[in-house]
PDB file of C-alpha atoms in Angstrom:
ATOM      1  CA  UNK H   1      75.296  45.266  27.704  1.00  0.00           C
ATOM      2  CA  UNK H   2      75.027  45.746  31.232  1.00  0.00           C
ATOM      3  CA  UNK H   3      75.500  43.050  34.353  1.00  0.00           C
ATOM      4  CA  UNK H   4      74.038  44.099  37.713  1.00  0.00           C
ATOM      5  CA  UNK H   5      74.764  42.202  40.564  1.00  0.00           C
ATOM      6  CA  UNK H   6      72.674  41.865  43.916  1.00  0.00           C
ATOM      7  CA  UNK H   7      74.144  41.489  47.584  1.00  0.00           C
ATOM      8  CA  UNK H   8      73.203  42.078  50.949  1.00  0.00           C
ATOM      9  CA  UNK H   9      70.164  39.900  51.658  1.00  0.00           C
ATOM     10  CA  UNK H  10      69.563  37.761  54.064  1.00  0.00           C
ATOM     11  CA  UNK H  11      67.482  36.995  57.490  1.00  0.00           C
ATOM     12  CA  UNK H  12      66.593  39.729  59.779  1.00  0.00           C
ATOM     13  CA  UNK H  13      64.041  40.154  62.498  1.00  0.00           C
ATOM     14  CA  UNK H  14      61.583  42.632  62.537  1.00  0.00           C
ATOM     15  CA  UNK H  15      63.206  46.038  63.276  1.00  0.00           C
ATOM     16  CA  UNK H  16      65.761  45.179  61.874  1.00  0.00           C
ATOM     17  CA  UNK H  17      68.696  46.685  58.997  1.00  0.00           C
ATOM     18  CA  UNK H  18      70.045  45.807  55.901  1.00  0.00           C
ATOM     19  CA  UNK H  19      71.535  47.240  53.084  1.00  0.00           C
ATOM     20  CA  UNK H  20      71.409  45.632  49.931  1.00  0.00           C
ATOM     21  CA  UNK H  21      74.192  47.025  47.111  1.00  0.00           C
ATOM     22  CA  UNK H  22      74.134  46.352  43.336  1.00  0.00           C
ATOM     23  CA  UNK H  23      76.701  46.582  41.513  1.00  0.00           C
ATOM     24  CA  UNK H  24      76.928  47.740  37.935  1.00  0.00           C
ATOM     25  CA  UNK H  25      78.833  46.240  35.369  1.00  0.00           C
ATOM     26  CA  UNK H  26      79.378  46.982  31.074  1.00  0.00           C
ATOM     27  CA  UNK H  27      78.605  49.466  29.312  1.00  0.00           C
ATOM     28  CA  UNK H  28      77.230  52.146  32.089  1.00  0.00           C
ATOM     29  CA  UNK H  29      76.029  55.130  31.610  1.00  0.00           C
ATOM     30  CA  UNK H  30      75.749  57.773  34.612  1.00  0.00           C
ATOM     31  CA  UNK H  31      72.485  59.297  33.146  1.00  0.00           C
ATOM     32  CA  UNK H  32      70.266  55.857  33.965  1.00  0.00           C
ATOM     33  CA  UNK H  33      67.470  55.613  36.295  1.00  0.00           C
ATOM     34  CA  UNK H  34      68.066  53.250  38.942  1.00  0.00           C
ATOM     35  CA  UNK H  35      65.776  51.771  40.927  1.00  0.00           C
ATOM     36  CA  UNK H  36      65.022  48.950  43.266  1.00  0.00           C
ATOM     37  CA  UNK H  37      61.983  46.743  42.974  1.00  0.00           C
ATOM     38  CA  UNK H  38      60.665  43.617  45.099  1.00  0.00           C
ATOM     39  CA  UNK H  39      58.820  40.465  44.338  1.00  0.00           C
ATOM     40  CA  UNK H  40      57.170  38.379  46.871  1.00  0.00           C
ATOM     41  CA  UNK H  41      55.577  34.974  46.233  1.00  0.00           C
ATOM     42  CA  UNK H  42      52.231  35.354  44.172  1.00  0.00           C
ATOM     43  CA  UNK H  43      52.435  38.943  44.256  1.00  0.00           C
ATOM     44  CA  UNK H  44      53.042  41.722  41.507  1.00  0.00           C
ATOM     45  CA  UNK H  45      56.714  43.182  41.321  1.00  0.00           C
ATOM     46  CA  UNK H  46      56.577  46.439  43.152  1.00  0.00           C
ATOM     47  CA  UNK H  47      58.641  49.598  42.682  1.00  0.00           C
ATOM     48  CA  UNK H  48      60.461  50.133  46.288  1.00  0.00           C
ATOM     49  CA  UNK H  49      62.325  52.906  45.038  1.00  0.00           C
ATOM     50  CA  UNK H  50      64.317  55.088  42.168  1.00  0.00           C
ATOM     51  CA  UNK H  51      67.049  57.753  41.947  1.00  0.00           C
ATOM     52  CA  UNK H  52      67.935  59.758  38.959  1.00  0.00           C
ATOM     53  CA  UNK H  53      71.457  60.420  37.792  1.00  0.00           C
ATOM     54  CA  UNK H  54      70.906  64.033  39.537  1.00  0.00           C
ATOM     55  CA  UNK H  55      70.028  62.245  42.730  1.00  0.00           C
ATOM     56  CA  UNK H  56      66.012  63.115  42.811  1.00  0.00           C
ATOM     57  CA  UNK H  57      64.220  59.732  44.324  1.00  0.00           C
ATOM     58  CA  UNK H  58      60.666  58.567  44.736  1.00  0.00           C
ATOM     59  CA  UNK H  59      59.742  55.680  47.340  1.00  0.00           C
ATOM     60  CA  UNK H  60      56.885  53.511  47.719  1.00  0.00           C
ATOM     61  CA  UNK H  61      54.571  54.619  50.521  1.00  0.00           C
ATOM     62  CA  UNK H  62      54.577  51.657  52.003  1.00  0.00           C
ATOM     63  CA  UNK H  63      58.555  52.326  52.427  1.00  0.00           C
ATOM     64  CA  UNK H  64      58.727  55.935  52.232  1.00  0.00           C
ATOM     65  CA  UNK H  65      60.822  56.889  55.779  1.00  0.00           C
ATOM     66  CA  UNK H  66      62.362  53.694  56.221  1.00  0.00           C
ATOM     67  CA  UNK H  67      64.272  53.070  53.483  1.00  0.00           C
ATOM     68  CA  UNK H  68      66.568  55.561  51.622  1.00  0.00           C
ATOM     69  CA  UNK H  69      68.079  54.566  48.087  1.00  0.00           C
ATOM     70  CA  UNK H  70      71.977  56.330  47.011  1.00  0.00           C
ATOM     71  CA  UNK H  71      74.010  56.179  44.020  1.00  0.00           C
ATOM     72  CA  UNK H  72      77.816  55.945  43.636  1.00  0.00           C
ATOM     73  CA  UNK H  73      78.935  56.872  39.879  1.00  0.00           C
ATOM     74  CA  UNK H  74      82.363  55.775  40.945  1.00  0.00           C
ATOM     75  CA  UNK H  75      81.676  52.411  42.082  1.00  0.00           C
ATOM     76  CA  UNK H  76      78.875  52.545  39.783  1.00  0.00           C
ATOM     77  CA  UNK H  77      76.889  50.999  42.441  1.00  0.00           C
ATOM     78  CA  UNK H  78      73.411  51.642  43.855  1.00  0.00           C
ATOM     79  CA  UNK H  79      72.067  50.882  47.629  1.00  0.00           C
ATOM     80  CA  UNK H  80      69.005  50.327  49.552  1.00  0.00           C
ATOM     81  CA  UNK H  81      69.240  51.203  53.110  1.00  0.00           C
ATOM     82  CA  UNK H  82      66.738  49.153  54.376  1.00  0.00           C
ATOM     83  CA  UNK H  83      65.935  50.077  58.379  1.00  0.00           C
ATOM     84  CA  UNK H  84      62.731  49.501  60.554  1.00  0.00           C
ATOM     85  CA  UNK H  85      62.163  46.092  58.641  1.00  0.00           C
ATOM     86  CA  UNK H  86      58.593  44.627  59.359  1.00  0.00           C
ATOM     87  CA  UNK H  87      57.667  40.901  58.149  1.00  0.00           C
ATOM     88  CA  UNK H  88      55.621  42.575  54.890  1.00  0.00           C
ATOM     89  CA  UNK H  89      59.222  43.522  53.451  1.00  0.00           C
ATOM     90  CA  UNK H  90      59.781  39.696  52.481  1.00  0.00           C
ATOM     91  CA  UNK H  91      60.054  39.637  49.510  1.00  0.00           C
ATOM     92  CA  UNK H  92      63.260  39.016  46.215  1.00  0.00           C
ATOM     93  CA  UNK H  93      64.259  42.603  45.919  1.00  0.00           C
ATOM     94  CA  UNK H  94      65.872  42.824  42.766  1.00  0.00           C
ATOM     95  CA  UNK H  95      68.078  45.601  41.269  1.00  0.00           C
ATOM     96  CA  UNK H  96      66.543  48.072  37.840  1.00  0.00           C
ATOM     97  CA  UNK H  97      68.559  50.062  35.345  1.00  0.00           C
ATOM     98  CA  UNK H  98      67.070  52.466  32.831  1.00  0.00           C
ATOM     99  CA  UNK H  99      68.744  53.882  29.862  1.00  0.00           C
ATOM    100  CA  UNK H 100      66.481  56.449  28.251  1.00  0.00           C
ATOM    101  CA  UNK H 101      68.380  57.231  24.918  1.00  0.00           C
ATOM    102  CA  UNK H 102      68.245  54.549  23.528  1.00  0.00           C
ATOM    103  CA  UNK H 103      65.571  53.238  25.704  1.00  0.00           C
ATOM    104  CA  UNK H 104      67.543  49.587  27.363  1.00  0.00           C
ATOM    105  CA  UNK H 105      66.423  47.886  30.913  1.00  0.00           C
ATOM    106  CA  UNK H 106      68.359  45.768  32.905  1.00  0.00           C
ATOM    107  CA  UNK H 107      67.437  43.322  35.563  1.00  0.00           C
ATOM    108  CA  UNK H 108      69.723  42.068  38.467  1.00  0.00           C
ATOM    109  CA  UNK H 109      68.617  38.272  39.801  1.00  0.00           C
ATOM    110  CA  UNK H 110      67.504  39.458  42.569  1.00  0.00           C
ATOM    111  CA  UNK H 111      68.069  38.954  46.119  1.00  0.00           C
ATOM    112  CA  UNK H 112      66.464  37.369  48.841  1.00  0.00           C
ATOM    113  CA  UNK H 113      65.577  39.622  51.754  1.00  0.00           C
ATOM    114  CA  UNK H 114      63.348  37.783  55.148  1.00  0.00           C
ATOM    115  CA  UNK H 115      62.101  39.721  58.013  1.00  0.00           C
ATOM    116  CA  UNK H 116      60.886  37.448  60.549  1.00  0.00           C
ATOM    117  CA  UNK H 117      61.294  36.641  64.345  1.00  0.00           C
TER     118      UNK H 117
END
């Protein structure tokens, strides 16, 4: 079983930085996909962005230059660097862990991220 916990939402205006952490919990493997994905109201949940345990990541266009995603094994936490922030970012970005052998997902809750002036 693994816990993931969210933090580092919260209002910003547009241009704006944040940096969202999750934080791993359980039984956690170092060779797990993480990944960060965002939900906004009435919309489909969209991958933002992913990082293997050898560090290779993949971002959304729509992000791809403005946001960087990192891994530390140690403090078996993942971040989203979140800079440049425009009003379209709104959205519950939420927090993804992928063990492929055996094949188990995670979920974090999810938190709340607002770009607006």
């Amino acid at each position: 079983q693994v816990q993931l916990a969210e933090s580092g939402g919260g209002l910003v205006q547009p241009g704006g930085s944040l940096r969202l952490s999750c934080a791993a919990s359980g039984s956690i493997s170092s060779v797990a996909i993480l990944a960060w994905h965002r939900q906004a109201p009435g919309k489909q949940r969209e991958l933002v962005a992913s990082i293997t345990a050898l560090g290779n990541t993949n971002y959304a266009d729509s992000v791809k230059g403005r946001f960087t995603i990192s891994r530390d094994n140690a403090k078996k936490t993942v971040y989203l660097q979140m800079n440049s922030l425009k009003p379209e970012d709104t959205a519950v970005y939420y927090c993804n862990y992928v063990r492929v052998i055996p094949r188990t997902e995670y979920w974090g809750q999810g938190t709340q991220v607002t770009v607006s002036s």
